């Protein structure tokens, strides 16, 4: 019933529409453009929908057709069988005359005029019934025959079965199925028309599916292409329904935000490089040039060269720090991640810086558990902590105390890594602190708060700390103390050793009070 | 010492070779990997200075691996513009004995080369005692005496002095101290090392007549008798 379906019908249908709209400018290329060709996902999607819908409608209609046709057939067979049974009972009850009489009665009662009976004797003579003679093809009993019969001048199709009676009498029972085949034709026609309408509906549906698909995709495509052409502020509009398309759009927007942040970072860095590296380079250059032109003796030449070299060394250091930050921020540097005990690392750094703090008239206190297994890059953690301590020493007043405190706890930011154990590592000083606006920008590259302008440094230390903390999946926070500044790193801890470390400290570090912990390891010089 | 220098940049090569010759070393040069490998396997050197990125199809790490696979244990200092921790690890894993990144100060290079050259010689017998003109260090009892007078040192000061004594007569740079004594592989921007050395000086040199720990300008420190 259903012919094999190929994509051609759908493809041809749309050209037909096109042809109607603008006959004059019809060209194959324009056509392909408007259909999009099979390469277009929208067209493929629509075609898939159309084929599926078309085939399933065809199958559905066929099932209805076959169901109805075979039901009619079975009805005929059942009524003929019932008739024959009743008539053979009549024969055994009342003999030949009763049977003939019953047949005549039946024919008289038959309003539809579709019943066929014929009772013949041993020699083929007609005894009763509405057929003129025994039809020739009917030779065997209990087999269905389909015949063309002529009754009252009208040709019709009949289904008959013959039954053998005793004494070589034969009975033929059948039904004229002319009405049934009319019904069948009617049904076929109806279903065929229905199928035609479905085909049209299929094309319309496919067209809608395709344009819907195109609408969904095109907003994303438009946005991304605008971004690709440099309009970084464009975002994919959300429908607000929260469906899959919105999810995709949100993911894309998030990605675009991140790209924008990175681009801004690059821009800011290149500006900063232009400004902050040019200055020392200019200084070194001027010094060397001046020495080359004006130096009177070897000593002044030598000292000018030495100063130039030390300027160049500073520039190299800034370059190295920048490269390192960029590399860490790119997030590829995880090869050196390993599990290690954080505490000896920290006490080593404190020990390294103690004399320096002592020289500045301040002291360093380390408040920490004895052991804390951590997973990360040891050398980077060392560098981050030493940058912080270095800063703290720089800004610590005379007789000030720098506190390095470590505590384990649970994540204070529930949305992120919910319930994960973290270590809080904070370095606080009693220096001038930072204003809220400065804290916002503290981890930007080359940013230097006004208070820090006159201290040595490049403004890259906290950027590096920030990059290292991010690489470890943590958060860097600045908090103003009065007096002083507290820089806090929240770093996630490995999950497995949570139980054995859990008893060391139960609270987040900002809740401690300096005097109430007997187990402090106070290092003081 | 007989030193092989494999470096493709003519300015750097000339500068290093000149500097090494002036300090009394014998320098052989190669400007590509092929020649470098040929020289390294066919002659005997005390130290090899090897650039990592070389023209000629054979890079520094290949030379190093070939040498080590032939059981050649000549100390190798890798000189490279690749400053990554990963790159350093790769260089040291391939058999390098030290790693110096470009740009570098010649004094740092010289200090490291001399340290490497000396290491080859006195690695044979593990020392338990170090002595330089009256300053004695017993590595077993971890005690230090100068002119018979006991000096009390913190554990880290002890290691610092030990490092200086093991490299007595050589320049020891601040980064070498950071790497050797603290095992730190980054540059703390402040003068922490100077502070530690000056504390050590207070104990080792201050009470005595002649100073042993000398500051080498623009380079680092040196422990020597005069």
Short mmCIF file of C-alpha atoms in Angstrom, two decimals, chain B residues 63-207:
data_model
loop_
_atom_site.label_atom_id
_atom_site.label_comp_id
_atom_site.label_asym_id
_atom_site.label_seq_id
_atom_site.Cartn_x
_atom_site.Cartn_y
_atom_site.Cartn_z
CA UNK B 63 72.66 14.58 23.19
CA UNK B 64 72.14 14.16 26.91
CA UNK B 65 70.18 10.95 26.52
CA UNK B 66 72.74 9.52 24.13
CA UNK B 67 75.56 10.34 26.54
CA UNK B 68 73.79 8.78 29.49
CA UNK B 69 72.86 5.69 27.51
CA UNK B 70 76.60 5.21 26.86
CA UNK B 71 77.29 5.37 30.60
CA UNK B 72 79.04 8.70 30.20
CA UNK B 73 78.66 10.44 33.56
CA UNK B 74 80.18 13.82 32.67
CA UNK B 75 78.29 16.52 34.63
CA UNK B 76 75.97 18.41 32.32
CA UNK B 77 74.56 21.87 32.86
CA UNK B 78 71.52 22.54 30.71
CA UNK B 79 71.17 26.08 29.47
CA UNK B 80 67.74 26.91 28.20
CA UNK B 81 65.19 29.58 27.48
CA UNK B 82 62.52 27.11 28.62
CA UNK B 83 62.02 28.10 32.23
CA UNK B 84 58.98 25.98 33.05
CA UNK B 85 59.00 23.63 36.01
CA UNK B 86 57.96 20.93 33.56
CA UNK B 87 60.85 21.75 31.27
CA UNK B 88 63.29 21.73 34.14
CA UNK B 89 61.97 18.38 35.27
CA UNK B 90 62.29 17.02 31.73
CA UNK B 91 65.87 18.28 31.52
CA UNK B 92 66.89 16.85 34.86
CA UNK B 93 65.14 13.56 34.17
CA UNK B 94 67.01 13.18 30.90
CA UNK B 95 70.20 13.16 32.97
CA UNK B 96 71.06 16.82 33.44
CA UNK B 97 72.88 17.73 36.64
CA UNK B 98 71.86 21.37 36.75
CA UNK B 99 69.53 23.66 34.88
CA UNK B 100 70.03 27.35 34.22
CA UNK B 101 67.51 29.47 32.37
CA UNK B 102 68.19 32.31 29.98
CA UNK B 103 68.72 35.17 30.49
CA UNK B 104 71.43 34.36 33.02
CA UNK B 105 74.25 36.17 34.75
CA UNK B 106 77.68 34.92 33.84
CA UNK B 107 78.64 34.78 37.50
CA UNK B 108 75.75 32.39 38.12
CA UNK B 109 76.83 30.19 35.22
CA UNK B 110 80.42 30.16 36.38
CA UNK B 111 79.43 29.35 39.95
CA UNK B 112 77.28 26.47 38.83
CA UNK B 113 79.84 25.11 36.37
CA UNK B 114 82.56 25.14 39.00
CA UNK B 115 80.27 23.49 41.52
CA UNK B 116 79.52 20.77 38.99
CA UNK B 117 83.17 20.28 38.13
CA UNK B 118 84.11 19.89 41.76
CA UNK B 119 81.23 17.62 42.55
CA UNK B 120 82.59 15.07 40.11
CA UNK B 121 85.81 14.90 42.08
CA UNK B 122 84.79 14.65 45.69
CA UNK B 123 81.76 12.46 45.34
CA UNK B 124 83.85 9.34 45.93
CA UNK B 125 84.04 9.33 49.73
CA UNK B 126 81.18 10.61 51.86
CA UNK B 127 82.61 13.26 54.10
CA UNK B 128 81.89 13.45 57.79
CA UNK B 129 84.08 16.44 58.50
CA UNK B 130 84.63 19.71 56.72
CA UNK B 131 87.42 22.13 57.55
CA UNK B 132 88.45 25.49 56.19
CA UNK B 133 91.18 27.46 57.99
CA UNK B 134 90.15 26.89 61.53
CA UNK B 135 86.44 26.48 60.87
CA UNK B 136 85.51 22.87 61.53
CA UNK B 137 82.17 21.19 60.91
CA UNK B 138 81.39 17.71 62.15
CA UNK B 139 78.55 16.37 60.05
CA UNK B 140 77.88 13.44 62.38
CA UNK B 141 77.57 15.27 65.67
CA UNK B 142 76.34 18.34 63.79
CA UNK B 143 78.66 20.62 65.69
CA UNK B 144 80.69 23.60 64.47
CA UNK B 145 83.89 24.95 65.96
CA UNK B 146 86.11 27.82 64.96
CA UNK B 147 89.59 28.02 66.45
CA UNK B 148 88.45 25.48 69.01
CA UNK B 149 85.53 27.66 70.06
CA UNK B 150 82.07 26.13 69.76
CA UNK B 151 79.52 27.92 67.62
CA UNK B 152 75.81 27.27 68.19
CA UNK B 153 73.84 27.20 64.98
CA UNK B 154 70.16 26.71 64.20
CA UNK B 155 69.52 23.67 61.96
CA UNK B 156 68.97 25.85 58.91
CA UNK B 157 72.06 27.95 59.64
CA UNK B 158 73.99 24.71 59.91
CA UNK B 159 72.82 23.63 56.47
CA UNK B 160 73.61 27.03 55.04
CA UNK B 161 77.14 26.90 56.40
CA UNK B 162 77.51 23.32 55.24
CA UNK B 163 76.56 24.32 51.72
CA UNK B 164 79.03 27.19 51.76
CA UNK B 165 81.80 24.96 53.12
CA UNK B 166 81.19 22.27 50.56
CA UNK B 167 81.57 24.93 47.90
CA UNK B 168 84.44 26.69 49.62
CA UNK B 169 86.52 28.80 47.26
CA UNK B 170 83.64 29.03 44.79
CA UNK B 171 81.05 31.65 44.22
CA UNK B 172 77.67 30.53 45.54
CA UNK B 173 74.76 32.53 44.17
CA UNK B 174 71.57 33.35 45.99
CA UNK B 175 69.51 31.10 43.75
CA UNK B 176 71.97 28.25 44.36
CA UNK B 177 71.46 28.74 48.08
CA UNK B 178 67.68 28.82 47.70
CA UNK B 179 67.77 25.62 45.67
CA UNK B 180 70.42 23.85 47.72
CA UNK B 181 69.45 24.81 51.26
CA UNK B 182 65.70 25.45 51.04
CA UNK B 183 64.86 23.49 47.90
CA UNK B 184 62.92 26.46 46.50
CA UNK B 185 62.77 26.86 42.77
CA UNK B 186 61.40 30.35 42.45
CA UNK B 187 62.77 33.80 42.92
CA UNK B 188 61.57 35.54 46.07
CA UNK B 189 61.75 39.17 45.09
CA UNK B 190 63.25 40.24 48.41
CA UNK B 191 66.65 39.86 49.97
CA UNK B 192 65.73 36.99 52.30
CA UNK B 193 68.92 35.08 51.53
CA UNK B 194 71.08 38.09 52.41
CA UNK B 195 69.40 38.30 55.77
CA UNK B 196 70.10 34.63 56.49
CA UNK B 197 73.72 34.98 55.43
CA UNK B 198 74.20 38.06 57.55
CA UNK B 199 72.84 36.18 60.58
CA UNK B 200 75.24 33.37 59.89
CA UNK B 201 78.04 35.90 59.64
CA UNK B 202 77.14 37.26 63.06
CA UNK B 203 77.88 33.86 64.52
CA UNK B 204 80.71 32.61 62.33
CA UNK B 205 82.69 35.75 61.53
CA UNK B 206 81.83 38.52 63.98
CA UNK B 207 83.67 37.21 67.07
#
